């Protein structure tokens, strides 16, 4: 990050030579590049700088844990134009020069310079409500106030999850992680302005917006548009995940394997304890992750999350208790409770009583432990009858 020394103070006299542009980087192939990126460019007597709200310091104390927990402290940095576009080769980069009055352009510049000061540069990043796109949008709105009007192309009836799915469409495993980790508040219908957390949506919104002129009329907010780096309109996204390697196929394979092992166990009247370890230990470990996200993490939208009701640490009991000779009654009770709990939960989620978007794969993953618990209880009952005879 390059800090602007003496030029970070606001000028007392209005500068009519300031140019302000919104710069949009189209999606890249890496997971953290899928949504694209937004920066503000300022050209004035001090130089040519890109203001980037997507910087962070890997060397900060406890960076990894704090990042996982949700203490995602990002930085605003001013980067000279000669360095700003490095690393974006092959990705489309579009610059929209804004139609601002000298006073408005100066206010945008002064706000950016103030944000880039070392004592102000750090902010708590939130991936949809306070990010590299919403910060530039807020700066522009602060300078223009009521002089700017958005003009959405169509009525908006989408949720944050809908929009995130669009950008993760080819990345089914990444989409699975989002659907698992982010809870029911992600499914609330959002406003047009809220959709601008996505850089490409913000770019389109700015291209449609208008500003009031001195004579009371309206003019486009964008004065001119320039492609700084050419690249594909869809970005550099990877091809879709092959069907045979998709999460849904893996869930179907797991369910089929569970049914097969359970049928084999039933026929020989013996529970495969090794399989329960292989199955339920990962469920318990992912349950610990869910517990962390819901009760410890401060990332937005991780709580409340109804996935934590079926993916929880208590599955460890179903892996451990079969190996304890005196725990048979307890194990039977846990399996019975597991069946009832998951069956009721599936019903509540499927009927919408618990309102959260649940893809088919998660229902399959809920059925897997149900099958295993039913298998155990049936085998235990048949073994008890055989013993009584």
C-alpha positions in Angstrom: 0.0 0.0 0.0 1.3 3.4 -0.9 0.3 6.3 1.3 -0.1 9.8 -0.1 2.0 12.0 2.1 1.3 15.7 2.2 -1.4 15.5 -0.5 -3.8 13.7 1.9 -5.2 16.9 3.2 -8.3 18.5 1.6 -7.6 21.5 -0.5 -9.1 24.9 0.5 -9.6 25.9 -3.1 -11.7 23.9 -5.5 -9.7 22.2 -8.2 -11.4 22.0 -11.6 -8.9 19.6 -13.0 -9.8 16.5 -10.9 -11.0 13.5 -12.7 -12.8 10.6 -10.9 -13.5 7.2 -12.4 -15.1 4.0 -11.2 -12.8 1.1 -12.3 -14.3 -2.4 -12.5 -12.2 -5.6 -12.8 -14.1 -8.5 -14.2 -14.1 -11.9 -12.5 -10.9 -14.0 -12.4 -10.5 -17.8 -12.2 -9.5 -17.9 -8.5 -12.2 -18.3 -5.8 -11.5 -14.9 -4.3 -11.7 -13.3 -7.8 -15.1 -14.7 -8.8 -17.1 -11.5 -7.9 -14.7 -9.1 -9.6 -13.3 -6.0 -8.0 -13.9 -2.3 -7.8 -11.6 0.7 -7.3 -11.9 4.4 -7.7 -9.4 6.3 -9.8 -8.4 9.9 -9.1 -6.3 12.0 -11.4 -5.3 15.5 -10.2 -2.3 17.7 -9.7 -0.9 15.2 -7.2 -0.8 12.3 -9.7 -2.9 9.4 -10.9 -4.0 7.0 -8.1 -6.3 3.9 -7.8 -7.9 3.7 -4.4 -8.3 0.0 -3.5 -10.4 -1.2 -0.5 -9.5 -4.8 -1.0 -6.0 -4.8 0.7 -5.1 -6.7 3.8 -2.0 -7.4 5.9 -0.9 -11.0 6.2 1.7 -10.0 8.8 -0.9 -8.6 11.3 -0.8 -10.5 14.6 -3.1 -13.6 14.6 -4.2 -12.9 11.0 -5.3 -16.4 10.1 -7.4 -17.0 13.2 -8.9 -13.5 13.2 -9.8 -13.9 9.5 -11.5 -17.2 10.1 -13.3 -15.8 13.1 -14.6 -12.9 11.1 -12.3 -10.1 12.3 -11.5 -9.4 8.7 -9.7 -6.1 8.8 -9.1 -4.8 5.3 -7.2 -1.6 4.2 -7.8 1.3 1.9 -4.7 2.0 -0.1 -3.8 4.6 -2.8 -1.8 2.9 -5.5 -0.1 4.7 -8.4 -1.6 4.0 -11.8 1.6 2.5 -13.0 1.3 -0.3 -10.5 -2.5 -0.6 -10.0 -3.4 -2.9 -12.9 -0.6 -5.4 -12.4 -2.0 -8.9 -11.9 -5.1 -8.3 -14.0 -3.6 -9.4 -17.3 -6.3 -11.3 -19.3 -9.1 -10.0 -17.2 -11.4 -7.3 -18.6 -11.0 -3.9 -16.8 -13.4 -1.1 -17.5 -13.1 2.5 -16.4 -16.1 4.8 -16.2 -15.3 8.5 -15.8 -17.9 10.1 -13.6 -19.7 13.3 -14.7 -19.1 15.3 -11.5 -18.9 19.0 -10.8 -15.5 20.3 -9.7 -16.8 20.5 -6.1 -18.2 16.9 -6.2 -15.0 15.6 -7.7 -13.0 17.3 -5.1 -15.2 15.9 -2.3 -14.7 12.4 -3.7 -11.0 12.9 -3.8 -10.8 14.4 -0.3 -12.9 11.5 1.1 -10.6 9.0 -0.5 -7.5 10.7 0.6 -8.8 10.8 4.2 -9.7 7.1 4.1 -6.2 6.3 2.8 -4.5 7.9 5.8 -2.7 5.3 7.9 -4.9 6.1 11.0 -8.1 5.6 8.9 -7.1 3.0 6.4 -8.3 -0.1 8.3 -11.9 -1.1 8.2 -13.9 -4.2 9.1 -14.6 -5.9 5.8 -17.9 -7.7 5.3 -18.3 -9.7 2.1 -21.7 -8.3 1.0 -22.5 -5.3 3.1 -19.1 -3.5 3.4 -16.6 -4.5 0.8 -14.5 -3.2 -2.1 -17.6 -2.3 -4.1 -19.9 -0.8 -1.4 -17.2 1.5 -0.1 -16.7 3.3 -3.5 -20.5 3.4 -4.0 -20.8 5.1 -0.6 -18.1 7.6 -1.4 -19.8 8.6 -4.6 -23.2 8.8 -2.9 -21.7 11.0 -0.1 -20.4 13.5 -2.6 -23.5 13.6 -4.8 -26.2 13.3 -2.2 -29.7 13.8 -3.7 -28.2 14.9 -7.0 -27.8 11.3 -8.1 -30.6 8.9 -9.0 -30.4 5.2 -9.7 -32.5 3.7 -12.5 -32.8 0.0 -12.2 -33.4 -1.9 -15.5 -36.0 -4.3 -13.9 -37.7 -4.8 -10.7 -35.4 -6.5 -8.1 -36.6 -9.7 -6.6 -33.4 -11.5 -5.6 -31.6 -12.5 -2.4 -27.9 -12.3 -1.5 -27.8 -16.1 -2.0 -29.3 -15.8 -5.5 -26.6 -13.3 -6.5 -23.8 -15.4 -5.0 -25.0 -18.4 -6.9 -24.7 -16.5 -10.1 -21.0 -15.9 -9.6 -20.3 -19.4 -8.3 -22.3 -21.2 -10.9 -19.3 -23.1 -12.4 -17.8 -23.7 -8.9 -20.1 -26.3 -7.4 -17.9 -27.0 -4.4 -17.5 -23.4 -3.6 -21.2 -22.9 -3.9 -21.7 -25.9 -1.6 -19.5 -24.1 1.0 -21.5 -20.9 0.8 -24.8 -22.7 1.1 -23.6 -24.6 4.1 -21.8 -21.8 6.0 -24.3 -18.9 5.4 -27.6 -19.0 7.1 -31.2 -18.0 6.7 -30.7 -14.2 6.6 -28.9 -14.7 3.3 -32.3 -15.6 1.8 -34.0 -12.2 2.5 -35.0 -10.3 -0.6 -32.7 -7.3 -1.0 -33.0 -3.9 -2.5 -31.5 -2.6 -5.8 -28.9 -0.7 -3.8 -27.9 -3.8 -1.8 -27.3 -5.7 -5.0 -24.4 -3.4 -5.7 -22.1 -5.4 -3.4 -21.2 -7.1 -6.6 -18.7 -5.0 -8.7 -20.4 -5.8 -12.1 -23.8 -4.8 -10.7 -22.3 -1.6 -9.4 -20.8 -0.9 -12.8 -24.2 -1.4 -14.5 -26.0 0.7 -11.9 -23.5 3.6 -12.3 -23.9 3.4 -16.1 -27.7 3.8 -15.7 -27.6 6.5 -13.0 -28.2 10.2 -13.6 -27.1 13.4 -11.9 -28.9 16.7 -11.7 -27.4 19.5 -13.7 -27.1 23.2 -12.8 -30.1 24.1 -14.9 -32.3 21.5 -13.1 -32.1 18.8 -15.8 -30.5 15.4 -15.7 -27.4 14.0 -17.3 -25.8 10.6 -17.2 -23.5 9.9 -14.3 -21.0 8.3 -16.6 -19.2 10.8 -18.8 -17.2 8.2 -20.8 -16.3 4.5 -20.7 -12.9 3.1 -21.5 -11.7 -0.5 -21.6 -8.3 -0.4 -19.9 -7.6 -4.1 -20.4 -9.6 -6.2 -22.9 -10.9 -9.6 -21.9 -13.9 -11.9 -22.0 -17.2 -10.5 -20.9 -17.8 -13.5 -18.6 -14.4 -13.1 -16.9 -11.8 -15.8 -16.6 -14.0 -18.3 -14.9 -13.2 -22.0 -15.1 -15.5 -24.5 -16.9 -18.2 -26.1 -14.8 -17.3 -28.9 -12.4 -17.9 -32.2 -14.2 -21.1 -34.0 -13.1 -19.2 -37.0 -11.9 -17.1 -34.8 -9.6 -19.9 -32.6 -8.3 -21.0 -32.5 -4.7 -24.4 -33.9 -5.6 -22.9 -37.0 -7.2 -20.6 -37.4 -4.1 -23.6 -37.3 -1.9 -25.5 -39.8 -4.0 -22.4 -42.1 -3.8 -22.3 -41.7 0.0 -26.0 -42.5 0.3 -25.7 -45.6 -1.9 -22.7 -46.8 0.0 -24.5 -46.3 3.3 -27.5 -48.2 2.1 -25.3 -51.0 0.7 -23.4 -51.4 4.0 -26.6 -51.2 6.0 -28.3 -53.9 3.9 -25.2 -56.1 4.3 -25.2 -55.5 8.0 -28.9 -56.4 8.3 -28.4 -59.7 6.4 -25.6 -60.8 8.6 -27.1 -59.2 11.8 -23.9 -57.4 12.6 -23.2 -53.7 12.7 -20.1 -52.5 10.8 -18.6 -50.3 13.5 -15.6 -49.3 11.3 -18.1 -47.8 8.8 -19.7 -45.8 11.6 -16.4 -44.3 12.5 -15.6 -43.4 8.9 -19.0 -41.9 8.4 -19.8 -40.2 11.7 -16.4 -38.8 12.6 -16.4 -36.5 9.5 -20.0 -35.5 10.3 -18.9 -34.6 13.8 -15.8 -32.6 12.6 -17.9 -30.6 10.2 -20.4 -30.2 13.0 -17.6 -28.6 15.0 -17.0 -26.2 12.1 -20.7 -25.3 12.0 -20.7 -24.8 15.8 -17.7 -22.4 15.4 -19.4 -20.5 12.6 -22.7 -20.1 14.4 -21.6 -19.5 18.0 -18.0 -18.1 17.7 -17.5 -16.5 14.3 -18.7 -12.9 13.7 -18.8 -13.2 10.0 -22.1 -11.8 8.7 -24.9 -14.3 7.9 -23.3 -17.3 9.5 -25.9 -17.2 12.3 -28.7 -18.2 12.5 -28.1 -21.2 10.3 -30.4 -24.2 10.4 -27.7 -26.5 9.0 -26.3 -26.5 12.5 -29.4 -28.4 13.6 -28.4 -31.5 11.6 -24.7 -31.1 11.2 -23.4 -31.0 14.8 -20.6 -32.4 17.0 -22.9 -35.0 18.7 -22.4 -37.4 15.8 -19.2 -38.4 17.6 -21.4 -40.5 20.0 -22.5 -42.6 17.1 -18.9 -43.3 16.2 -17.6 -44.0 19.7 -20.5 -45.7 21.6 -20.5 -48.9 19.4 -17.1 -49.7 20.8 -18.2 -49.4 24.5 -19.7 -52.7 25.7 -21.9 -51.2 28.4 -23.2 -48.4 26.2 -25.8 -50.4 24.2 -28.9 -48.8 25.8 -27.4 -45.3 25.5 -26.5 -46.0 21.8 -30.1 -47.2 21.1 -31.5 -44.0 22.6 -29.1 -41.9 20.6 -30.0 -43.6 17.3 -33.7 -43.3 18.1 -33.4 -39.6 18.9 -31.3 -39.1 15.7 -34.1 -40.6 13.5 -36.8 -38.5 15.1 -34.8 -35.3 15.2 -33.6 -35.5 11.6 -37.1 -36.6 10.3 -38.8 -33.7 12.0 -36.1 -31.3 10.7 -36.4 -32.5 7.1 -40.2 -31.9 7.4 -39.8 -28.4 8.8 -37.2 -27.4 6.2 -39.0 -29.0 3.2 -42.3 -27.3 4.1 -40.7 -24.0 4.7 -41.6 -23.7 8.4 -37.9 -23.2 8.9 -37.2 -20.7 6.2 -33.8 -21.3 4.6 -32.9 -22.4 1.1 -31.7 -26.0 1.4 -30.4 -27.6 -1.8 -31.1 -31.2 -2.5 -27.7 -32.4 -1.6 -28.2 -31.5 2.1 -31.4 -33.5 2.3 -29.4 -36.5 0.9 -26.8 -35.9 3.6 -29.5 -35.8 6.3 -30.9 -39.1 5.0 -27.5 -40.8 5.3 -27.4 -40.9 9.2 -31.1 -41.7 9.3 -30.5 -44.8 7.2 -27.6 -45.8 9.5 -29.7 -45.3 12.7 -32.6 -47.3 11.3 -30.2 -50.1 10.3 -28.7 -50.2 13.8 -32.1 -50.3 15.6 -33.4 -53.1 13.2 -30.3 -55.2 13.7 -30.4 -54.7 17.5 -34.0 -55.7 17.6 -33.5 -58.8 15.5 -30.5 -59.8 17.6 -32.5 -59.4 20.8 -35.3 -61.6 19.5 -32.8 -64.3 18.4 -31.1 -64.2 21.9 -34.5 -64.5 23.6 -35.3 -67.6 21.6 
